[in-house]
mmCIF file of C-alpha atoms in Angstrom:
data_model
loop_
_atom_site.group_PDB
_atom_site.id
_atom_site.type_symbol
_atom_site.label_atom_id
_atom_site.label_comp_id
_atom_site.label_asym_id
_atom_site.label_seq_id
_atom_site.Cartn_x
_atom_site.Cartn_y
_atom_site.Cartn_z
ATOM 1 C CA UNK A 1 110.326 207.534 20.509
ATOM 2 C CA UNK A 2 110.428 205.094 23.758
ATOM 3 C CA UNK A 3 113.952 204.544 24.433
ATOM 4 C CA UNK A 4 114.578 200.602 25.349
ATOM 5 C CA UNK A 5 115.606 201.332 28.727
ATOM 6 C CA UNK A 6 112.538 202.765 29.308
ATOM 7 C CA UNK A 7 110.454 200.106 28.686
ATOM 8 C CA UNK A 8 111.841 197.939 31.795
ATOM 9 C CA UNK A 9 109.513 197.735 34.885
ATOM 10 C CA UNK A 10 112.140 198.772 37.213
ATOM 11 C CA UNK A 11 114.468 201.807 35.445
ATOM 12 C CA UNK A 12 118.001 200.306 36.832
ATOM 13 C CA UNK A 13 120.147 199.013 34.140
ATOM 14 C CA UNK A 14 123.075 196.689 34.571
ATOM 15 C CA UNK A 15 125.815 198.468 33.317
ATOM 16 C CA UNK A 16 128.225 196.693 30.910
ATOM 17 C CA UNK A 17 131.562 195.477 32.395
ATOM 18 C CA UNK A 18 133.977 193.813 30.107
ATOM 19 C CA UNK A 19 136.358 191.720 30.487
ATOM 20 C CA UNK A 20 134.268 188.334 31.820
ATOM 21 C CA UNK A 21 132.702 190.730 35.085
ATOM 22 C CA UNK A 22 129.020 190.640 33.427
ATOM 23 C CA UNK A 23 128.130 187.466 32.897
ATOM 24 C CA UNK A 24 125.474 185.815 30.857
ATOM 25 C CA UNK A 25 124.068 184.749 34.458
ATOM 26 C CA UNK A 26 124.017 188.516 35.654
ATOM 27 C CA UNK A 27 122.623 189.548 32.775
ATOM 28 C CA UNK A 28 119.700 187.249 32.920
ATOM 29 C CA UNK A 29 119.165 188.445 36.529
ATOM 30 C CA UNK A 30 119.188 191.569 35.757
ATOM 31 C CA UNK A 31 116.554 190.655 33.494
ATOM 32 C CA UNK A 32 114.518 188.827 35.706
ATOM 33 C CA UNK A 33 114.059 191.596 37.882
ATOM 34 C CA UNK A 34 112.403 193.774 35.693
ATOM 35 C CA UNK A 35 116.033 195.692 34.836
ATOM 36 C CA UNK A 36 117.618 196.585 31.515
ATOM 37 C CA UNK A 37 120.842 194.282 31.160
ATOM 38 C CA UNK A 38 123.066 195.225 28.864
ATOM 39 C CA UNK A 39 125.959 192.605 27.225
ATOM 40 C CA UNK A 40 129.087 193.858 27.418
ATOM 41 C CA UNK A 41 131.116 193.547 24.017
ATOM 42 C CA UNK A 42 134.040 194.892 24.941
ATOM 43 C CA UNK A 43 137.504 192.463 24.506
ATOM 44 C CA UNK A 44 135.434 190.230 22.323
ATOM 45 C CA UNK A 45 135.312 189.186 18.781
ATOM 46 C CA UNK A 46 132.228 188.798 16.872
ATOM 47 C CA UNK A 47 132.421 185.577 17.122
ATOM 48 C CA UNK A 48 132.626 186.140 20.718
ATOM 49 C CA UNK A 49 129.616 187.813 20.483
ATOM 50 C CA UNK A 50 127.022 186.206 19.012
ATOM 51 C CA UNK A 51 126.174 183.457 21.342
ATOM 52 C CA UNK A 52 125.937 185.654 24.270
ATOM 53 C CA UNK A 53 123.445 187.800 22.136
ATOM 54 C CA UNK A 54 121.543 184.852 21.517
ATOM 55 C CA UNK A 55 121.527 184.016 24.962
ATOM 56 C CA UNK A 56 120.029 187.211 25.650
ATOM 57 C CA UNK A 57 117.379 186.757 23.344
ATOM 58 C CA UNK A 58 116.475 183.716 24.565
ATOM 59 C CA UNK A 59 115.717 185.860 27.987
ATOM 60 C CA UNK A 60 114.305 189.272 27.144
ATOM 61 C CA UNK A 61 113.468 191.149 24.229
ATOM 62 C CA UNK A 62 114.663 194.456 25.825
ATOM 63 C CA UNK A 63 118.039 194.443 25.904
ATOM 64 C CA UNK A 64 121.816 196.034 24.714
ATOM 65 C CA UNK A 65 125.012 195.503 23.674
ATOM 66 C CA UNK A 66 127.616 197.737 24.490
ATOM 67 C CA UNK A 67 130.835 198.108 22.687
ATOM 68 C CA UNK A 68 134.063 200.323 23.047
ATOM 69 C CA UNK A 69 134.566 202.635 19.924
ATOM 70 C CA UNK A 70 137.600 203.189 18.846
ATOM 71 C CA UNK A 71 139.889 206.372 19.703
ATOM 72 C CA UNK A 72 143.818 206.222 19.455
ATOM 73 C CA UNK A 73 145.671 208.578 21.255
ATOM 74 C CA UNK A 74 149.313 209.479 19.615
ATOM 75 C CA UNK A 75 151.698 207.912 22.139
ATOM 76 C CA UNK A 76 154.340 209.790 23.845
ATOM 77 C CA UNK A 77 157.172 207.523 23.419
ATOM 78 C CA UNK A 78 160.025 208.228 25.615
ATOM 79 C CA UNK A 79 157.101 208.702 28.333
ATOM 80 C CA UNK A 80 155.964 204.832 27.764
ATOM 81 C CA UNK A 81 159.526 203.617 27.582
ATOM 82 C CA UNK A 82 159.856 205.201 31.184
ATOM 83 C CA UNK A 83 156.900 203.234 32.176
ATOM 84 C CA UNK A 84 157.947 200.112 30.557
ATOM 85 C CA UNK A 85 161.563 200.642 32.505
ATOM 86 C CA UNK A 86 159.911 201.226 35.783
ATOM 87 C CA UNK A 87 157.378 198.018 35.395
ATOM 88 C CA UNK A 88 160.341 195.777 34.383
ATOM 89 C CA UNK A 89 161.333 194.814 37.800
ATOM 90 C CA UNK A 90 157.685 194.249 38.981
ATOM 91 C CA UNK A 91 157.110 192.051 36.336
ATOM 92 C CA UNK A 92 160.396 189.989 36.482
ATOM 93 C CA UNK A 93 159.562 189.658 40.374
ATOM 94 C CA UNK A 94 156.583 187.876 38.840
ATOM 95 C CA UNK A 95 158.652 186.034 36.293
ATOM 96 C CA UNK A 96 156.827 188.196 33.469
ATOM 97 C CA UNK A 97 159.247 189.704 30.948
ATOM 98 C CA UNK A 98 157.322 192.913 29.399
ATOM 99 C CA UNK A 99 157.054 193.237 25.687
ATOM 100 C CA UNK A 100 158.946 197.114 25.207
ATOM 101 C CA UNK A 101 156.607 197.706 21.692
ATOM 102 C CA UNK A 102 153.560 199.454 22.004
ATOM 103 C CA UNK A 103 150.473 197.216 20.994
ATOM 104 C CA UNK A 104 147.366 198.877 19.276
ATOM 105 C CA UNK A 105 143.978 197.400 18.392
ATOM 106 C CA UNK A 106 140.370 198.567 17.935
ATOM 107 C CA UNK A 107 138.816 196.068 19.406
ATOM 108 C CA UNK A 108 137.204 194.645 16.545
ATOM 109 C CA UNK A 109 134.972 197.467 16.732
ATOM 110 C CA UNK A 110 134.094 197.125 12.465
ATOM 111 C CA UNK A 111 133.654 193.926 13.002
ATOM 112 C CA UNK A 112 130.928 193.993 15.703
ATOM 113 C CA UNK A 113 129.143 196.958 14.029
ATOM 114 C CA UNK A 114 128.664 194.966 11.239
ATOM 115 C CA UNK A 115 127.886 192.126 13.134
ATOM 116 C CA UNK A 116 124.878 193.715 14.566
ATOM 117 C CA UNK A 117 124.012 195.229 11.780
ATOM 118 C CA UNK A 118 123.691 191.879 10.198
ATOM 119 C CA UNK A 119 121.973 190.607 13.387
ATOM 120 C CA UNK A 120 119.662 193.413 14.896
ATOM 121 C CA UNK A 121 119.372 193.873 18.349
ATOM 122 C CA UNK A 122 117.062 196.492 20.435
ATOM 123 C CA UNK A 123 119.665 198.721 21.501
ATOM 124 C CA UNK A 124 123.678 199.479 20.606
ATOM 125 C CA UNK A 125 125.805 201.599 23.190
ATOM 126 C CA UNK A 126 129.089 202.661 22.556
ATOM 127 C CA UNK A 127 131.771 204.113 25.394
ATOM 128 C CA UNK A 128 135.216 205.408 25.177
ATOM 129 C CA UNK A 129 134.000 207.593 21.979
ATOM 130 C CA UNK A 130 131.153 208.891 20.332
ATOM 131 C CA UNK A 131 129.619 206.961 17.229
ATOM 132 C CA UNK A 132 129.871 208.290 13.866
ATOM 133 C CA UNK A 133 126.690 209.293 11.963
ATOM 134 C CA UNK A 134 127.553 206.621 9.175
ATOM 135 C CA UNK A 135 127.291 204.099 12.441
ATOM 136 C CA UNK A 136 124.370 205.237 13.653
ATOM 137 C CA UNK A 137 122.697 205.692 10.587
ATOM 138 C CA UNK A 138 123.472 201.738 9.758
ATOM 139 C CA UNK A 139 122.147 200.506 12.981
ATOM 140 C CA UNK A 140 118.842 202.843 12.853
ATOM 141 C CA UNK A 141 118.288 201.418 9.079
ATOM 142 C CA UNK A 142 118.172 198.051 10.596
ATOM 143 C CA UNK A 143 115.871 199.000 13.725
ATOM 144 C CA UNK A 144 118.613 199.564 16.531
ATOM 145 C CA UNK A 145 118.370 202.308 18.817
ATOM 146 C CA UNK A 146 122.068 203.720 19.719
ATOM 147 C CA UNK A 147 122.901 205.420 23.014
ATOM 148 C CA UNK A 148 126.403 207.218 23.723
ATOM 149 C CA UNK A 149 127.951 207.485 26.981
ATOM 150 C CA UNK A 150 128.797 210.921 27.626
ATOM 151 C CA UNK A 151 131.380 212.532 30.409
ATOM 152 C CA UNK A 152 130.735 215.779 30.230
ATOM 153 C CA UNK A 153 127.689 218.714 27.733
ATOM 154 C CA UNK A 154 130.216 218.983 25.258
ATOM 155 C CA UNK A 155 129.787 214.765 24.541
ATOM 156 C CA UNK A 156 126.764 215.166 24.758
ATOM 157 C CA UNK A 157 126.219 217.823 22.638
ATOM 158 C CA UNK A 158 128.322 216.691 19.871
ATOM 159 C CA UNK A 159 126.146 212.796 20.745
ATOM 160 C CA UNK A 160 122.988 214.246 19.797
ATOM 161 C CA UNK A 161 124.807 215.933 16.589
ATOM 162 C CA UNK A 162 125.286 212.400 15.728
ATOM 163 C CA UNK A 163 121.871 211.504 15.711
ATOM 164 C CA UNK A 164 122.085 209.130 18.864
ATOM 165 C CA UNK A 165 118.464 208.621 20.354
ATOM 166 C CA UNK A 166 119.835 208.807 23.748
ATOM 167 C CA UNK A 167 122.345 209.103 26.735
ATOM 168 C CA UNK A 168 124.338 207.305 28.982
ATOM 169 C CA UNK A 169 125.468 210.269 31.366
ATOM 170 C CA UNK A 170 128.445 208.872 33.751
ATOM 171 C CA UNK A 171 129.912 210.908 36.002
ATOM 172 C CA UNK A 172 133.625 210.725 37.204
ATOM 173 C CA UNK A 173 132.550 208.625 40.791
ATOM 174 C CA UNK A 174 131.853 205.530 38.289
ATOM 175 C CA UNK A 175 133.866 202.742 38.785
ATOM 176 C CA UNK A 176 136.241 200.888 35.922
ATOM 177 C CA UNK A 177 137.220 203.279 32.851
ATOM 178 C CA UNK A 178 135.612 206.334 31.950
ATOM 179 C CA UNK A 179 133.953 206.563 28.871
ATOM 180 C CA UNK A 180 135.716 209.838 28.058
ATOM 181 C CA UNK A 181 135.551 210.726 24.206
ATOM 182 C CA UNK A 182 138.875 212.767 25.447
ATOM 183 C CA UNK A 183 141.081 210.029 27.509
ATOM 184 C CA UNK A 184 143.312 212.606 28.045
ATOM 185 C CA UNK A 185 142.053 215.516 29.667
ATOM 186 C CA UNK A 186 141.919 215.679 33.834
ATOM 187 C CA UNK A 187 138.766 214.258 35.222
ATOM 188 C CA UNK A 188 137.218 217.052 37.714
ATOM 189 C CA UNK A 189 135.460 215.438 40.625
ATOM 190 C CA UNK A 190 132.084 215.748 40.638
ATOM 191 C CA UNK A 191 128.585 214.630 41.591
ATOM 192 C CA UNK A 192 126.678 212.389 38.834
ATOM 193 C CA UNK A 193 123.470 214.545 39.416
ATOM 194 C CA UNK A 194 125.436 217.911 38.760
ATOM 195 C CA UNK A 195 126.369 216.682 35.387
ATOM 196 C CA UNK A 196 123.099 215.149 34.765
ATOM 197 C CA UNK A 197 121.155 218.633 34.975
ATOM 198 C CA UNK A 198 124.023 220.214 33.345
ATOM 199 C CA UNK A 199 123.078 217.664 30.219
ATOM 200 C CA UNK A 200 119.719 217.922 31.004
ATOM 201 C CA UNK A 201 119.680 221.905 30.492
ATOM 202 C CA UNK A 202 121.938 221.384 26.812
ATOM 203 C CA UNK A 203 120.457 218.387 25.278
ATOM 204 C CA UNK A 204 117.036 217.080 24.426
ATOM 205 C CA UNK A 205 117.317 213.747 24.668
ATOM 206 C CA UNK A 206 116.341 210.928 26.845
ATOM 207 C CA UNK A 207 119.054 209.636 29.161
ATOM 208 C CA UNK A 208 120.200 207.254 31.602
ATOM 209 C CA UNK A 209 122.601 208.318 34.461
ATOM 210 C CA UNK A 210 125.285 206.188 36.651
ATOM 211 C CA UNK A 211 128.491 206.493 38.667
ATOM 212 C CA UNK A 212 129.250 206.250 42.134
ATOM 213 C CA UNK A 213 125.780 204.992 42.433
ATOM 214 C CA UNK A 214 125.470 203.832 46.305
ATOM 215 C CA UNK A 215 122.163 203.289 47.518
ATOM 216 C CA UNK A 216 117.692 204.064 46.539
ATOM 217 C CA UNK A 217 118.269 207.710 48.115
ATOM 218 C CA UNK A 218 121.042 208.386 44.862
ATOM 219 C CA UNK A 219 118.458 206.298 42.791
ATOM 220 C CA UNK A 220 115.478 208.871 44.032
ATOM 221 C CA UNK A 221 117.620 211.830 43.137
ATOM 222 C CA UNK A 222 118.772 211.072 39.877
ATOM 223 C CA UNK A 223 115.404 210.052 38.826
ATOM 224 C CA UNK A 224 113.726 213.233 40.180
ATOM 225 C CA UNK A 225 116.084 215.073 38.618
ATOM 226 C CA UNK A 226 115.220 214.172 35.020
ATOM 227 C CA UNK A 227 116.845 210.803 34.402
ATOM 228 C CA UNK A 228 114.450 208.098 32.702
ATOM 229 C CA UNK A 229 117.366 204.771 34.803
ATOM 230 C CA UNK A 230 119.953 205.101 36.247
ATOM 231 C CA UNK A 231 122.703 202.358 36.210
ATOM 232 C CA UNK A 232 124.480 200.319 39.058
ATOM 233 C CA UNK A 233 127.785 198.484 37.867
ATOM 234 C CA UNK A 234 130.112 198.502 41.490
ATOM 235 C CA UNK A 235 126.945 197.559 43.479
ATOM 236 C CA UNK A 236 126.632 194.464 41.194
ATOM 237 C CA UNK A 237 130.450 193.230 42.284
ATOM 238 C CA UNK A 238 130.033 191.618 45.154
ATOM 239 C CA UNK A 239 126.250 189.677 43.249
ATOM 240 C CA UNK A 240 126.563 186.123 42.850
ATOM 241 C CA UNK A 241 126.289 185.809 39.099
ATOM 242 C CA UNK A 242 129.137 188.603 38.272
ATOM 243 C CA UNK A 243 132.297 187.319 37.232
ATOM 244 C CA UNK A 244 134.055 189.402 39.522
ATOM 245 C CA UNK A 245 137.630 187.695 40.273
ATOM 246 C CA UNK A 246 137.572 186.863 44.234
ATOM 247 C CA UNK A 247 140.766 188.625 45.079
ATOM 248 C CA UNK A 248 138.506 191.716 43.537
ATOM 249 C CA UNK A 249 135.485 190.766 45.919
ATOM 250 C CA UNK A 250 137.518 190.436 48.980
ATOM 251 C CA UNK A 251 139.094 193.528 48.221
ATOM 252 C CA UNK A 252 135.844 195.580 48.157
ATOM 253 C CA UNK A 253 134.776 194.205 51.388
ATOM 254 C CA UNK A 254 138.480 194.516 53.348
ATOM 255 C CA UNK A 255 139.246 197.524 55.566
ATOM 256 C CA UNK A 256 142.209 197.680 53.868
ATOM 257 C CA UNK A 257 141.144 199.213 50.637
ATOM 258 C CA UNK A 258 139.427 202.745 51.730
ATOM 259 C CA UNK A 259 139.847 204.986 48.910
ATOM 260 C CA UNK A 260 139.274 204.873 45.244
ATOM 261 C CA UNK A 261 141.179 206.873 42.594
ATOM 262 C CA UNK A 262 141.022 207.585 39.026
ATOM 263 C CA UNK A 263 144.446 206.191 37.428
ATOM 264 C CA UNK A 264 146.085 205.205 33.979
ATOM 265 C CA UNK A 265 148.430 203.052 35.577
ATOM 266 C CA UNK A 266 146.643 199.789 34.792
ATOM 267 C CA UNK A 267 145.523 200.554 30.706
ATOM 268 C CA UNK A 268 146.643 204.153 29.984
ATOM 269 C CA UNK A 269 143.095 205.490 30.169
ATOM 270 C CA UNK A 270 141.402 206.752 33.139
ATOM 271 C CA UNK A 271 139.690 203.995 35.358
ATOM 272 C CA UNK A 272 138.776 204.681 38.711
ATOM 273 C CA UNK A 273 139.785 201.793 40.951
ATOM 274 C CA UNK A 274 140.532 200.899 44.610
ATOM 275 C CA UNK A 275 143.964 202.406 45.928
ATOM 276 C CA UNK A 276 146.724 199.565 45.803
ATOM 277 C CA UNK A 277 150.535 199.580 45.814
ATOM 278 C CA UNK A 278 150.108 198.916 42.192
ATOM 279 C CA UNK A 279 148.647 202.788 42.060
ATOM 280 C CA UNK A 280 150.376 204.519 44.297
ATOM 281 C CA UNK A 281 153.563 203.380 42.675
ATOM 282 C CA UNK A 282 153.269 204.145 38.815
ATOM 283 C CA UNK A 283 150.185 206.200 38.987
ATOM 284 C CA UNK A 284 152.709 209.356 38.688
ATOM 285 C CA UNK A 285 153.953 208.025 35.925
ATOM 286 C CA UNK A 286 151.380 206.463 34.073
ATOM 287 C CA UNK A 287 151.109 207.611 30.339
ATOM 288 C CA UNK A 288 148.021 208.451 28.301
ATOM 289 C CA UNK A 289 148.338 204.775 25.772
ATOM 290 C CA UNK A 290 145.268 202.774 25.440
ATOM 291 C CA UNK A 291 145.426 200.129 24.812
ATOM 292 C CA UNK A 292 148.937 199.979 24.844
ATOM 293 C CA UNK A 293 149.249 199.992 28.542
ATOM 294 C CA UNK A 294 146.461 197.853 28.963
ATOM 295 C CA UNK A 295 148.481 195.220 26.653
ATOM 296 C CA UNK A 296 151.750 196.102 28.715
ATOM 297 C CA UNK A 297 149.942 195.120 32.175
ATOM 298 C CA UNK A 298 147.908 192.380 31.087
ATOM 299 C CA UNK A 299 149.766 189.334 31.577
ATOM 300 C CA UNK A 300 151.105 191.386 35.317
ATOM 301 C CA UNK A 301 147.655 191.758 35.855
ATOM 302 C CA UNK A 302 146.673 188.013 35.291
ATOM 303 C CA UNK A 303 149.914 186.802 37.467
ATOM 304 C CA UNK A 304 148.762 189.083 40.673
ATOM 305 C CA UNK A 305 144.839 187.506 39.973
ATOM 306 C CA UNK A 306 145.989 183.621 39.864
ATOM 307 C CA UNK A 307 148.568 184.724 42.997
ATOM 308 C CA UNK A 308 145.625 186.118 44.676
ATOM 309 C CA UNK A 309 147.742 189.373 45.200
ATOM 310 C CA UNK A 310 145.262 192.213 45.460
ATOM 311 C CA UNK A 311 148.166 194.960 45.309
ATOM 312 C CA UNK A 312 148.715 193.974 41.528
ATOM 313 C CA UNK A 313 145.292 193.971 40.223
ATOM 314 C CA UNK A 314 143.283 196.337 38.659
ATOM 315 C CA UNK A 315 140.375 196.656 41.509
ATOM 316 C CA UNK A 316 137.867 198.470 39.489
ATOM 317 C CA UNK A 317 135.675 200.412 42.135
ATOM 318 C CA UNK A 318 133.495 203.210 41.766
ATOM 319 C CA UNK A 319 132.973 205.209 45.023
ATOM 320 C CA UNK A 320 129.823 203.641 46.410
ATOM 321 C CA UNK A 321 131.544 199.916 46.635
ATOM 322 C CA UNK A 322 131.191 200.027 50.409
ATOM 323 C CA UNK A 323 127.142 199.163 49.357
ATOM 324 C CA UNK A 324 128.170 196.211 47.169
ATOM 325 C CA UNK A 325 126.947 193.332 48.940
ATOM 326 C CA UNK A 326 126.865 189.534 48.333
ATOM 327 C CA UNK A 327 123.473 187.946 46.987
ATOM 328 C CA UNK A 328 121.736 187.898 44.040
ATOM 329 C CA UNK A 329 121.807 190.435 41.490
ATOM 330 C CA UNK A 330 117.991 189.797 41.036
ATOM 331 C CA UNK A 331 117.139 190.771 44.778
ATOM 332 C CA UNK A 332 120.009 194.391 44.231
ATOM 333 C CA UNK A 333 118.170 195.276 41.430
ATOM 334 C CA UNK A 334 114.887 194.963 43.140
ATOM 335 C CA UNK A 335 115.980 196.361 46.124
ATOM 336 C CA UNK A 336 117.293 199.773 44.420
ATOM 337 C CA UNK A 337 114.231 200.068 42.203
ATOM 338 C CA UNK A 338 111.118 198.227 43.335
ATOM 339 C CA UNK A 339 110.022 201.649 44.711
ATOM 340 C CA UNK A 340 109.849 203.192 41.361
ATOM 341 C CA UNK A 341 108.453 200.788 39.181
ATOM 342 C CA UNK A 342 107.160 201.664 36.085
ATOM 343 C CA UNK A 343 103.154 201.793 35.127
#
């Protein structure tokens, strides 16, 4: 079976970045260059959804939607109270009072399965978890192809278990969250193309690799070493059509910001971001609570953006965002894979 990411004349995919960063405009670029684009279906309802899918199809028949599956992580409740207490006068600085109660949600995930079960498109993704075998045997009865992100063999073992018909392999140097199936455990730095061929040598299957993606030379490598695209999501910040907030594109261009870091602080689940007072003051005791940190921070979060404060907001960065450069996303995605298009 042809994976749909294979079928692209250039093999760079767009990753997915929730939250209003990939736009339907960025996705269409992405598109126009000959990449995969993938919509990103994470924070949104079904509703939500649909007319950025049919958007899509009104650009490209090869195309995904990615969504965040579910995976709730017992919270340790004197440890979030702590955090709560220690936010409080940050926030009221801000004139934010926190909500103390933990908030859960799944995203809607049910909803959006059976959403695109109802309306098929070419290829499902899921992140933060694996899918279940009842998912992906609903989506393949309806002609979807599913991917799974995997962090590390075991994911990817236990993916292909599933009956996925391919990987997303990101390694810990990707910017935003991780797409961990185990939000808890410490991240070991590592190079993407180390965990590729440590995949490569456990799991038939095809895959896709990304994270901390900086330049064609990391494109080159990753493809020689047995990946079929590899996908760019930091380099695509700085594009034109991302909906990146501009306190977050300043940020990724200032000398200011030199280091990136993996940190709950901002949702409760690992996210690898640039290094801000936010970080270095509640990174220590940040709490393992998605989404219930992510709910906690939100409305902080959204004060620092409209304040243009750069030191409250979540900078999502992976580690090659010095290469993120202003400019289209069509001419990026050329320039990182014109040299190995596709026959």
């Amino acid at each position: 079976m042809t994976i749909a990411f294979e079928t692209t004349s250039l093999p760079i995919i767009g990753a997915p970045m929730a939250g209003g960063t990939t736009t339907p405009e960025l996705t269409e670029a992405v598109a126009r260059a000959g990449g995969f684009p993938f919509v990103a279906g994470g924070y949104l309802t079904a509703e939500d959804l649909a007319p950025l899918v049919g958007r899509m199809r009104e650009t490209t028949e090869t195309f995904g939607v990615n969504l965040f599956a579910p995976n709730p992580v017992p919270i340790d409740r004197a440890a979030f109270d702590a955090f709560v207490s220690a936010l409080e006068p940050a926030a009221a600085a801000r004139g934010i009072t926190l909500n103390p109660e933990p908030v859960d949600d799944d995203d809607l995930y049910a909803e959006k399965v059976d959403w695109l079960v109802a309306h098929p498109v070419p290829l499902v993704s899921t992140t933060f978890n694996l899918p279940t075998a009842e998912v992906v045997d609903r989506l393949h009865a309806v002609g979807t192809q599913v991917v799974a992100t995997v962090t590390t063999a075991e994911e990817a073992r236990t993916a292909a278990s599933c009956g996925v018909d391919a990987l997303i392999v990101q390694g810990p140097r990707a910017g935003g969250h991780s797409g961990t199936a185990d939000p808890t455990r410490e991240i070991e730095d590592r190079a993407t193309l180390d965990l590729l061929r440590d995949i490569l040598a456990e799991v038939d299957l095809p895959v896709a690799a990304g994270g901390g993606v900086d330049s064609e030379a990391m494109v080159a490598e990753l493809l020689d070493a047995g990946a079929s695209a590899v996908v760019v999501g930091t380099l695509l910040l700085r594009s034109d059509e991302a909906g990146t907030a501009p306190t977050h594109r300043t940020a990724l261009a200032a000398d200011e910001f030199s280091q990136t870091q993996l940190t709950r602080a901002f949702t409760g689940r690992p996210a690898r971001a640039l290094v801000n007072d936010f970080v270095r003051e509640f990174d220590q005791i940040a709490v393992d609570a998605y989404p219930a940190v992510h709910h906690l921070t939100k409305e902080f979060r959204a004060a620092a953006k409209k304040a243009d404060d750069p030191h409250g907001l979540h900078l999502w960065a992976g580690t090659g965002y010095r290469n993120a450069r202003e400019g289209s996303a069509e001419t990026i995605i050329k320039d990182l894979g014109s040299r190995f298009t596709r026959p």
